[in-house]
CSV table of C-alpha atoms and ligand atoms in Angstrom, one decimal:
chain,number,residue,atom,x,y,z
K,601,UNK,CA,13.3,-16.3,-12.9
K,602,UNK,CA,10.9,-17.2,-16.1
K,603,UNK,CA,7.2,-16.2,-15.6
K,604,UNK,CA,4.2,-18.1,-17.2
K,605,UNK,CA,1.3,-15.9,-18.8
K,606,UNK,CA,-2.2,-16.5,-18.7
K,607,UNK,CA,-5.4,-15.0,-20.0
K,608,UNK,CA,-8.1,-16.9,-18.4
K,609,UNK,CA,-10.8,-15.4,-20.8
K,610,UNK,CA,-12.9,-18.5,-21.3
K,611,UNK,CA,-12.9,-19.8,-17.5
K,612,UNK,CA,-15.9,-19.6,-15.5
K,613,UNK,CA,-16.5,-16.7,-13.1
K,614,UNK,CA,-16.4,-17.7,-9.2
K,615,UNK,CA,-14.3,-20.8,-9.8
K,616,UNK,CA,-11.0,-22.0,-8.4
K,617,UNK,CA,-10.4,-23.5,-11.9
K,618,UNK,CA,-10.2,-20.0,-13.2
K,619,UNK,CA,-6.8,-19.8,-11.1
K,620,UNK,CA,-4.1,-20.6,-13.6
K,621,UNK,CA,-2.0,-23.9,-12.7
K,622,UNK,CA,1.1,-22.0,-12.2
K,623,UNK,CA,-0.2,-19.8,-9.4
K,624,UNK,CA,-1.5,-22.9,-7.8
K,625,UNK,CA,2.1,-24.5,-7.9
K,626,UNK,CA,3.6,-21.3,-6.7
K,627,UNK,CA,5.5,-20.2,-10.1
K,628,UNK,CA,6.0,-16.8,-11.1
K,629,UNK,CA,2.9,-16.1,-13.3
K,630,UNK,CA,1.6,-12.8,-15.2
K,631,UNK,CA,-2.3,-12.8,-14.8
K,632,UNK,CA,-3.7,-10.4,-17.6
K,633,UNK,CA,-7.0,-9.6,-16.1
K,634,UNK,CA,-9.9,-10.6,-18.4
K,635,UNK,CA,-12.2,-8.5,-16.4
K,636,UNK,CA,-10.7,-5.4,-16.9
K,637,UNK,CA,-13.1,-2.6,-18.2
K,638,UNK,CA,-12.7,0.8,-19.6
K,639,UNK,CA,-12.3,3.4,-16.6
K,640,UNK,CA,-14.9,5.7,-18.0
K,641,UNK,CA,-17.6,2.7,-17.8
K,642,UNK,CA,-16.5,1.6,-14.1
K,643,UNK,CA,-15.8,4.6,-12.3
K,644,UNK,CA,-19.3,6.3,-12.6
K,645,UNK,CA,-20.8,2.8,-11.2
K,646,UNK,CA,-18.8,2.7,-8.1
K,647,UNK,CA,-20.0,3.9,-4.5
K,648,UNK,CA,-16.5,6.5,-4.1
K,649,UNK,CA,-15.8,9.3,-6.4
K,650,UNK,CA,-13.3,11.9,-7.2
K,651,UNK,CA,-15.2,14.2,-4.6
K,652,UNK,CA,-14.3,11.5,-2.0
K,653,UNK,CA,-10.6,11.6,-2.9
K,654,UNK,CA,-10.7,15.4,-3.3
K,655,UNK,CA,-12.1,15.7,0.2
K,656,UNK,CA,-9.4,13.6,1.6
K,657,UNK,CA,-6.6,15.5,-0.2
K,658,UNK,CA,-8.3,18.5,1.4
K,659,UNK,CA,-8.4,17.1,5.0
K,660,UNK,CA,-4.5,16.1,4.5
K,661,UNK,CA,-3.7,19.9,3.7
K,662,UNK,CA,-6.0,20.9,6.7
K,663,UNK,CA,-3.5,18.9,8.9
K,664,UNK,CA,-0.2,20.3,7.2
K,665,UNK,CA,0.5,22.4,10.0
K,666,UNK,CA,-0.1,19.9,12.9
K,667,UNK,CA,2.2,17.5,11.2
K,668,UNK,CA,4.9,20.1,10.7
K,669,UNK,CA,4.7,20.9,14.3
K,670,UNK,CA,4.8,17.2,15.5
K,671,UNK,CA,7.3,15.7,13.2
K,672,UNK,CA,10.9,17.3,12.5
K,673,UNK,CA,11.6,15.8,9.4
K,674,UNK,CA,8.4,17.2,7.8
K,675,UNK,CA,9.2,20.7,6.5
K,676,UNK,CA,6.3,21.3,4.5
K,677,UNK,CA,3.8,19.0,6.6
K,678,UNK,CA,3.2,16.9,3.5
K,679,UNK,CA,3.8,13.1,3.7
K,680,UNK,CA,5.0,12.5,0.3
K,681,UNK,CA,7.9,11.0,-1.6
K,682,UNK,CA,10.1,12.0,-4.4
K,683,UNK,CA,9.4,10.6,-7.8
K,684,UNK,CA,13.1,9.3,-8.7
K,685,UNK,CA,14.1,8.9,-12.6
K,686,UNK,CA,16.5,6.0,-12.9
K,687,UNK,CA,19.4,6.3,-15.5
K,688,UNK,CA,19.1,4.5,-18.7
K,689,UNK,CA,21.4,1.7,-17.9
K,690,UNK,CA,19.5,1.0,-14.6
K,691,UNK,CA,16.5,1.3,-16.3
K,692,UNK,CA,17.6,-1.5,-19.0
K,693,UNK,CA,18.2,-4.1,-16.5
K,694,UNK,CA,14.3,-3.4,-15.3
K,695,UNK,CA,12.3,-3.0,-18.3
K,696,UNK,CA,14.7,-4.6,-21.0
K,697,UNK,CA,16.5,-3.2,-23.8
K,698,UNK,CA,13.5,-1.3,-25.5
K,699,UNK,CA,11.5,-1.5,-22.4
K,700,UNK,CA,11.5,2.5,-21.7
K,701,UNK,CA,11.8,4.9,-19.0
K,702,UNK,CA,11.7,3.8,-15.2
K,703,UNK,CA,10.9,5.9,-12.4
K,704,UNK,CA,10.6,4.9,-8.7
K,705,UNK,CA,8.0,6.4,-6.6
K,706,UNK,CA,10.1,6.3,-3.6
K,707,UNK,CA,7.8,5.7,-0.6
K,708,UNK,CA,10.5,3.6,1.0
K,709,UNK,CA,11.6,6.9,2.1
K,710,UNK,CA,8.2,8.2,3.0
K,711,UNK,CA,8.8,10.8,5.9
K,712,UNK,CA,7.7,9.8,9.4
K,713,UNK,CA,7.4,6.2,8.7
K,714,UNK,CA,9.2,5.0,5.7
K,715,UNK,CA,6.4,3.3,4.2
K,716,UNK,CA,3.3,3.3,1.9
K,717,UNK,CA,1.1,2.4,4.8
K,718,UNK,CA,1.7,5.9,6.6
K,719,UNK,CA,-0.6,7.4,3.4
K,720,UNK,CA,-3.7,5.1,4.9
K,721,UNK,CA,-2.6,4.6,8.7
K,722,UNK,CA,-1.9,8.3,9.2
K,723,UNK,CA,-4.8,9.6,7.5
K,724,UNK,CA,-7.2,7.2,9.5
K,725,UNK,CA,-5.9,8.5,12.7
K,726,UNK,CA,-6.1,12.2,11.3
K,727,UNK,CA,-9.8,11.6,10.7
K,728,UNK,CA,-10.6,10.1,14.0
K,729,UNK,CA,-8.7,13.0,15.5
K,730,UNK,CA,-10.3,15.5,13.7
K,731,UNK,CA,-14.0,13.9,14.4
K,732,UNK,CA,-13.1,13.7,18.2
K,733,UNK,CA,-11.9,17.3,18.1
K,734,UNK,CA,-15.0,18.6,16.4
K,735,UNK,CA,-17.3,16.5,18.6
K,736,UNK,CA,-16.0,17.8,21.9
K,737,UNK,CA,-15.7,21.3,20.8
K,738,UNK,CA,-11.8,21.5,21.1
K,739,UNK,CA,-11.6,22.1,17.3
K,740,UNK,CA,-13.9,24.7,15.8
K,741,UNK,CA,-14.1,25.4,12.2
K,742,UNK,CA,-11.4,28.0,11.0
K,743,UNK,CA,-9.1,26.7,14.1
K,744,UNK,CA,-5.4,25.9,13.2
K,745,UNK,CA,-5.3,22.3,13.6
K,746,UNK,CA,-2.3,22.8,15.9
K,747,UNK,CA,-4.7,23.0,18.8
K,748,UNK,CA,-4.8,19.2,18.6
K,749,UNK,CA,-1.1,19.1,19.9
K,750,UNK,CA,-2.0,20.9,23.0
K,751,UNK,CA,-2.4,19.6,26.4
K,752,UNK,CA,-6.1,19.9,26.6
K,753,UNK,CA,-6.3,17.7,23.3
K,754,UNK,CA,-3.8,15.3,24.3
K,755,UNK,CA,-5.6,14.6,27.7
K,756,UNK,CA,-8.9,14.1,25.8
K,757,UNK,CA,-6.9,11.7,23.0
K,758,UNK,CA,-5.2,9.7,26.1
K,759,UNK,CA,-8.7,8.7,27.1
K,760,UNK,CA,-9.1,6.8,23.6
K,761,UNK,CA,-7.4,3.7,22.2
K,762,UNK,CA,-6.7,3.1,18.6
K,763,UNK,CA,-6.1,-0.3,17.9
K,764,UNK,CA,-5.1,-2.0,14.3
K,765,UNK,CA,-4.3,-5.5,13.0
K,766,UNK,CA,-1.2,-5.5,11.0
K,767,UNK,CA,1.7,-7.3,9.4
K,768,UNK,CA,3.9,-4.5,10.7
K,769,UNK,CA,3.9,-1.1,8.5
K,770,UNK,CA,0.2,-0.2,8.8
K,771,UNK,CA,0.7,-0.9,12.7
K,772,UNK,CA,3.7,1.4,12.7
K,773,UNK,CA,2.0,4.0,10.6
K,774,UNK,CA,-1.0,4.2,12.9
K,775,UNK,CA,1.1,3.8,15.9
K,776,UNK,CA,3.4,6.7,15.3
K,777,UNK,CA,0.5,9.0,14.5
K,778,UNK,CA,-2.1,8.0,17.2
K,779,UNK,CA,1.0,7.9,20.1
K,780,UNK,CA,2.2,11.4,18.8
K,781,UNK,CA,-1.2,12.8,19.5
K,782,UNK,CA,-1.5,11.2,22.9
K,783,UNK,CA,-3.9,8.0,21.8
K,784,UNK,CA,-3.5,4.8,23.6
K,785,UNK,CA,-2.4,2.3,21.0
K,786,UNK,CA,-2.9,-1.3,20.8
K,787,UNK,CA,-1.4,-3.6,17.7
K,788,UNK,CA,-2.6,-6.9,16.9
K,789,UNK,CA,0.1,-9.0,14.6
K,790,UNK,CA,0.5,-12.5,13.8
K,791,UNK,CA,3.3,-14.5,15.9
K,792,UNK,CA,5.7,-14.6,13.0
K,793,UNK,CA,5.7,-10.9,12.2
K,794,UNK,CA,8.9,-9.6,12.3
K,795,UNK,CA,10.3,-9.4,15.7
K,796,UNK,CA,12.1,-6.0,15.2
K,797,UNK,CA,8.9,-4.5,13.8
K,798,UNK,CA,7.0,-5.5,17.0
K,799,UNK,CA,9.7,-4.2,19.2
K,800,UNK,CA,9.6,-0.7,17.4
K,801,UNK,CA,5.9,-0.7,18.3
K,802,UNK,CA,6.4,-1.3,21.8
K,803,UNK,CA,9.3,1.6,22.0
K,804,UNK,CA,6.6,3.9,20.8
K,805,UNK,CA,4.7,2.8,23.9
K,806,UNK,CA,2.2,0.8,22.0
K,807,UNK,CA,0.8,-2.4,23.2
K,808,UNK,CA,1.5,-5.4,20.9
K,809,UNK,CA,-0.7,-8.3,21.1
K,810,UNK,CA,0.4,-11.5,19.2
K,811,UNK,CA,-1.7,-14.0,17.6
K,812,UNK,CA,-0.9,-17.7,16.7
K,813,UNK,CA,-2.6,-17.7,13.5
K,814,UNK,CA,-1.8,-15.2,10.3
K,815,UNK,CA,-2.2,-11.8,9.7
K,816,UNK,CA,-5.9,-12.4,8.9
K,817,UNK,CA,-6.6,-13.8,12.1
K,818,UNK,CA,-4.9,-11.2,14.1
K,819,UNK,CA,-6.9,-8.7,12.2
K,820,UNK,CA,-10.4,-10.8,13.0
K,821,UNK,CA,-9.6,-11.3,16.4
K,822,UNK,CA,-8.9,-7.5,16.9
K,823,UNK,CA,-12.1,-6.4,14.9
K,824,UNK,CA,-14.1,-8.7,17.7
K,825,UNK,CA,-12.3,-7.3,20.6
K,826,UNK,CA,-13.1,-3.7,19.7
K,827,UNK,CA,-16.4,-3.9,18.4
K,828,UNK,CA,-18.9,-1.5,20.1
K,829,UNK,CA,-16.2,0.1,22.3
K,830,UNK,CA,-17.0,3.8,22.2
K,831,UNK,CA,-13.7,4.7,23.8
K,832,UNK,CA,-11.7,3.0,20.9
K,833,UNK,CA,-11.3,3.3,16.9
K,834,UNK,CA,-10.3,0.0,15.3
K,835,UNK,CA,-8.6,0.6,11.9
K,836,UNK,CA,-9.7,-2.1,9.7
K,837,UNK,CA,-7.0,-2.9,7.0
K,838,UNK,CA,-9.5,-4.9,5.3
K,839,UNK,CA,-12.6,-2.9,4.9
K,840,UNK,CA,-11.8,0.7,5.9
K,841,UNK,CA,-12.9,3.6,3.4
K,842,UNK,CA,-11.2,5.9,5.3
K,843,UNK,CA,-7.7,3.9,4.7
K,844,UNK,CA,-8.5,3.6,1.1
K,845,UNK,CA,-9.1,7.3,0.5
K,846,UNK,CA,-6.1,8.3,2.2
K,847,UNK,CA,-3.9,6.1,-0.1
K,848,UNK,CA,-6.0,7.3,-3.1
K,849,UNK,CA,-5.0,10.9,-2.3
K,850,UNK,CA,-1.5,9.9,-3.2
K,851,UNK,CA,-2.5,10.4,-7.0
K,852,UNK,CA,-2.4,13.9,-6.7
K,853,UNK,CA,1.2,13.7,-5.8
K,854,UNK,CA,1.9,11.5,-8.7
K,855,UNK,CA,0.2,13.6,-11.1
K,856,UNK,CA,1.9,17.0,-9.8
K,857,UNK,CA,5.4,15.1,-10.2
K,858,UNK,CA,4.6,13.8,-13.6
K,859,UNK,CA,3.5,17.3,-15.0
K,860,UNK,CA,6.7,18.9,-13.4
K,861,UNK,CA,8.7,16.2,-15.1
K,862,UNK,CA,7.0,17.1,-18.3
K,863,UNK,CA,6.3,13.2,-18.9
K,864,UNK,CA,3.6,12.7,-21.8
K,865,UNK,CA,1.0,10.3,-20.8
K,866,UNK,CA,-1.9,9.4,-23.1
K,867,UNK,CA,-3.4,6.4,-25.0
K,868,UNK,CA,-0.1,6.0,-27.1
K,869,UNK,CA,2.1,6.7,-23.9
K,870,UNK,CA,0.7,4.9,-21.2
K,871,UNK,CA,1.9,5.0,-17.5
K,872,UNK,CA,2.4,1.6,-16.0
K,873,UNK,CA,2.4,1.7,-12.4
K,874,UNK,CA,3.8,-1.3,-10.8
K,875,UNK,CA,2.3,-1.9,-7.0
K,876,UNK,CA,3.1,-4.4,-4.4
K,877,UNK,CA,0.1,-5.7,-3.1
K,878,UNK,CA,-0.9,-7.2,0.4
K,879,UNK,CA,-4.5,-7.4,1.5
K,880,UNK,CA,-4.8,-4.8,-1.2
K,881,UNK,CA,-5.7,-1.3,0.5
K,882,UNK,CA,-2.6,0.5,-0.5
K,883,UNK,CA,-2.4,-0.6,-4.2
K,884,UNK,CA,-6.2,-0.4,-4.5
K,885,UNK,CA,-6.6,3.1,-3.4
K,886,UNK,CA,-3.7,4.3,-5.4
K,887,UNK,CA,-4.9,2.6,-8.4
K,888,UNK,CA,-8.3,4.2,-7.7
K,889,UNK,CA,-7.1,7.9,-7.4
K,890,UNK,CA,-4.7,7.5,-10.5
K,891,UNK,CA,-7.5,6.0,-12.8
K,892,UNK,CA,-9.8,9.0,-11.7
K,893,UNK,CA,-7.1,11.2,-13.0
K,894,UNK,CA,-5.6,9.2,-16.0
K,895,UNK,CA,-8.1,6.9,-17.3
K,896,UNK,CA,-7.2,4.4,-19.3
K,897,UNK,CA,-3.8,5.9,-20.2
K,898,UNK,CA,-2.8,4.6,-17.1
K,899,UNK,CA,-2.1,0.7,-16.2
K,900,UNK,CA,-1.7,-0.6,-12.9
K,901,UNK,CA,-0.2,-3.9,-12.3
K,902,UNK,CA,-0.2,-5.2,-8.8
K,903,UNK,CA,2.5,-7.6,-7.4
K,904,UNK,CA,2.4,-10.4,-5.1
K,905,UNK,CA,4.7,-13.2,-3.8
K,906,UNK,CA,4.2,-16.5,-5.4
K,907,UNK,CA,3.1,-18.0,-1.8
K,908,UNK,CA,0.6,-15.2,-1.2
K,909,UNK,CA,-1.4,-14.1,-4.2
K,910,UNK,CA,-4.2,-13.2,-2.6
K,911,UNK,CA,-5.8,-10.4,-5.0
K,912,UNK,CA,-4.8,-12.5,-8.0
K,913,UNK,CA,-6.9,-15.6,-6.7
K,914,UNK,CA,-9.8,-13.6,-5.4
K,915,UNK,CA,-10.2,-11.6,-8.9
K,916,UNK,CA,-9.8,-14.8,-10.9
K,917,UNK,CA,-12.1,-16.7,-8.9
K,918,UNK,CA,-14.6,-14.1,-9.1
K,919,UNK,CA,-16.2,-11.9,-6.3
K,920,UNK,CA,-19.1,-13.8,-4.9
K,921,UNK,CA,-17.3,-15.2,-2.1
K,922,UNK,CA,-14.1,-14.5,-0.4
K,923,UNK,CA,-11.5,-16.9,-1.6
K,924,UNK,CA,-7.9,-17.5,0.2
K,925,UNK,CA,-4.6,-19.0,-0.9
K,926,UNK,CA,-4.8,-21.9,1.3
K,927,UNK,CA,-7.7,-23.1,-0.6
K,928,UNK,CA,-5.4,-23.5,-3.6
K,929,UNK,CA,-2.8,-25.3,-1.6
K,930,UNK,CA,-0.4,-22.4,-1.1
K,931,UNK,CA,1.2,-21.6,2.4
K,932,UNK,CA,1.5,-18.0,2.6
K,933,UNK,CA,5.0,-18.0,3.8
K,934,UNK,CA,7.0,-15.5,2.2
K,935,UNK,CA,10.1,-13.2,3.1
K,936,UNK,CA,7.9,-9.9,1.9
K,937,UNK,CA,6.2,-9.8,5.3
K,938,UNK,CA,4.0,-6.7,4.3
K,939,UNK,CA,2.7,-9.0,1.4
K,940,UNK,CA,2.2,-12.1,3.7
K,941,UNK,CA,-1.8,-11.9,3.4
K,942,UNK,CA,-3.7,-15.0,2.7
K,943,UNK,CA,-7.2,-13.3,1.6
K,944,UNK,CA,-7.5,-10.1,-0.2
K,945,UNK,CA,-10.0,-7.1,1.0
K,946,UNK,CA,-13.3,-7.7,-0.5
K,947,UNK,CA,-13.9,-4.0,-0.4
K,948,UNK,CA,-10.7,-3.4,-2.6
K,949,UNK,CA,-11.2,-6.3,-5.1
K,950,UNK,CA,-14.9,-5.1,-5.5
K,951,UNK,CA,-13.8,-1.6,-6.0
K,952,UNK,CA,-10.9,-1.9,-8.3
K,953,UNK,CA,-11.1,-5.4,-9.6
K,954,UNK,CA,-12.3,-4.2,-13.0
K,955,UNK,CA,-9.5,-1.6,-13.0
K,956,UNK,CA,-6.5,-3.6,-12.4
K,957,UNK,CA,-4.5,-4.3,-15.6
K,958,UNK,CA,-2.9,-7.6,-14.5
K,959,UNK,CA,-1.5,-9.4,-11.3
K,960,UNK,CA,2.1,-10.7,-11.4
K,961,UNK,CA,3.6,-13.3,-9.1
K,962,UNK,CA,7.2,-13.1,-8.0
K,963,UNK,CA,9.5,-15.3,-6.3
K,964,UNK,CA,11.0,-14.3,-2.9
K,965,UNK,CA,14.6,-14.9,-4.3
K,966,UNK,CA,14.1,-12.2,-6.8
K,967,UNK,CA,13.2,-9.7,-4.3
K,968,UNK,CA,16.7,-10.2,-2.7
K,969,UNK,CA,18.2,-9.8,-6.0
K,970,UNK,CA,16.5,-6.6,-6.6
K,971,UNK,CA,17.2,-5.3,-3.4
K,972,UNK,CA,20.8,-5.9,-3.7
K,973,UNK,CA,20.9,-4.4,-7.2
K,974,UNK,CA,18.8,-1.1,-6.1
K,975,UNK,CA,20.9,-0.5,-3.2
K,976,UNK,CA,24.3,-0.9,-5.6
K,977,UNK,CA,22.6,1.7,-7.8
K,978,UNK,CA,21.0,4.1,-7.4
K,979,UNK,CA,21.3,3.3,-3.5
K,980,UNK,CA,17.8,2.9,-2.6
K,981,UNK,CA,17.2,1.2,0.8
K,982,UNK,CA,14.3,-1.2,0.4
K,983,UNK,CA,12.7,-4.1,2.3
K,984,UNK,CA,11.8,-7.4,0.6
K,985,UNK,CA,8.3,-6.3,0.2
K,986,UNK,CA,9.3,-3.1,-1.7
K,987,UNK,CA,11.5,-4.7,-4.1
K,988,UNK,CA,8.5,-6.7,-5.7
K,989,UNK,CA,7.5,-4.1,-8.4
K,990,UNK,CA,11.1,-4.2,-10.1
K,991,UNK,CA,10.7,-8.3,-10.3
K,992,UNK,CA,7.3,-7.8,-12.3
K,993,UNK,CA,8.3,-5.3,-15.0
K,994,UNK,CA,10.1,-7.4,-17.6
K,995,UNK,CA,7.5,-10.3,-17.3
K,996,UNK,CA,4.6,-8.0,-17.6
K,997,UNK,CA,5.9,-6.2,-20.5
K,998,UNK,CA,7.0,-9.8,-22.2
K,999,UNK,CA,3.2,-10.6,-21.7
K,1000,UNK,CA,1.6,-7.3,-22.7
K,1001,UNK,CA,4.0,-5.6,-25.0
K,1002,UNK,CA,6.0,-2.5,-24.4
K,1003,UNK,CA,4.8,0.2,-26.7
K,1004,UNK,CA,5.9,3.7,-25.7
K,1005,UNK,CA,5.2,3.3,-22.0
K,1006,UNK,CA,6.6,5.2,-19.1
K,1007,UNK,CA,6.9,2.6,-15.9
K,1008,UNK,CA,6.6,3.7,-12.2
K,1009,UNK,CA,7.9,1.4,-9.9
K,1010,UNK,CA,6.3,2.1,-6.2
K,1011,UNK,CA,8.8,1.1,-3.5
K,1012,UNK,CA,6.7,0.9,-0.6
K,1013,UNK,CA,9.1,0.3,2.4
K,1014,UNK,CA,12.5,0.0,3.8
K,1015,UNK,CA,14.0,3.5,4.8
K,1016,UNK,CA,13.6,2.6,8.5
K,1017,UNK,CA,14.8,-1.1,8.3
K,1018,UNK,CA,17.4,-1.9,11.1
K,1019,UNK,CA,21.0,-2.0,9.5
K,1020,UNK,CA,21.4,-5.7,10.8
K,1021,UNK,CA,18.2,-6.7,8.9
K,1022,UNK,CA,19.2,-4.8,5.8
K,1023,UNK,CA,22.6,-6.6,5.8
K,1024,UNK,CA,21.3,-10.1,6.1
K,1025,UNK,CA,18.7,-9.4,3.2
K,1026,UNK,CA,21.5,-8.0,0.7
K,1027,UNK,CA,23.5,-11.1,1.7
K,1028,UNK,CA,20.6,-12.9,0.4
K,1029,UNK,CA,20.7,-11.3,-3.0
L,1660,PLP,C1,6.2,-2.6,2.3
L,1660,PLP,C2,4.9,-2.9,2.2
L,1660,PLP,N1,4.5,-2.8,0.9
L,1660,PLP,C3,3.1,-3.2,0.4
L,1660,PLP,C4,2.2,-3.4,1.3
L,1660,PLP,C5,1.1,-3.6,0.8
L,1660,PLP,O1,0.0,-3.0,1.2
L,1660,PLP,P1,-1.7,-3.8,1.4
L,1660,PLP,O2,-1.4,-4.6,2.4
L,1660,PLP,O3,-2.2,-2.5,1.6
L,1660,PLP,O4,-2.0,-4.1,-0.1
L,1660,PLP,C6,2.5,-3.5,2.6
L,1660,PLP,C7,1.6,-3.7,3.6
L,1660,PLP,O5,1.7,-3.9,4.9
L,1660,PLP,C8,3.9,-3.3,3.1
L,1660,PLP,O6,4.3,-3.1,4.6
């Protein structure tokens, strides 16, 4: 489908008027962020810094031995994915005849959970487990973290609950990690979240609480339910700094892979990274980490469904108050369940709002087309949300120009999709 391009340079800040007509009408749109600023000017003004992301990376590494011990598919202990080169023929279908090389950052196949939300969700459970371990004296500085898999630790964790509100994949990521350590787990989900995602959580031994409203109301209800409970930790998808830093550490993985592949990244050879966006935590954290490492040679493009462009709406309207997609008449109904979010995280909008290059909205029908294409060659098993990036490359390049860029499409989930769900989605392509 064709996309419209808008650049709302003259629009007033904090006004719904600044949201392009095409977005209101649910048409695929490329929104070039008029609020973008040089990374060197923005990054020093933020509350979080490179030291915070380095500390997150160091924590991940402290947990390598424990993760290796707990999960059979983690030979190294690292929850990371491959950076996959696409053939010229496949790349041309994505970026156009002169569009440049396309790589896939394959988080659809991330070990343990098969989705990007593990980077934040698993990480936050590890932060909590480390804190409890140190507070109770079960873990002493210098100990191997495999101690946290022992009987004593499991008994201690078993007296604690980890809770989260989720469209599905964050709940799964938090649930897998927390259950592996022995925590009780409670996941709050909207009534229309995918049935198989709810069942998968119940099979883990998690308690699933369904809410009549959307994802945002499930998060809000869970936040209230767990407020002030000393025996519980609530993972707040909308405002958790730990989640954000867990995602941000992915930047080190990508930089290592880019260097190993010998890809040149500089002002003349920018790196364009296409990131599916729901509430914004995963793409926001990754953007923050990558901007710290690559500065303005990096362009992060967020991709949202036409019915749920919450980050576009928030950034276009300005940051002085939260704005959701219902306010402009959209219904937040999309087949990309991981991206079905009406209101963006204000933490993310405020932290990376001036670092995001563009937001592109894509039609649901195109997600299924790309799922099918990427399955036939090179055989990527994606869920609809994870195909969003592919649909955005050409519209973005048509609007912003191609240059000599390298493109990375971040695939964010799908490897653990049940076969019947996958086949049904392919049939819609
Ligand atoms: C498959 C998939 N992709 C992308 C996202 C977007 O992440 P976020 O909601 O942090 O923006 C999600 C969120 O659940 C997801 O499940």
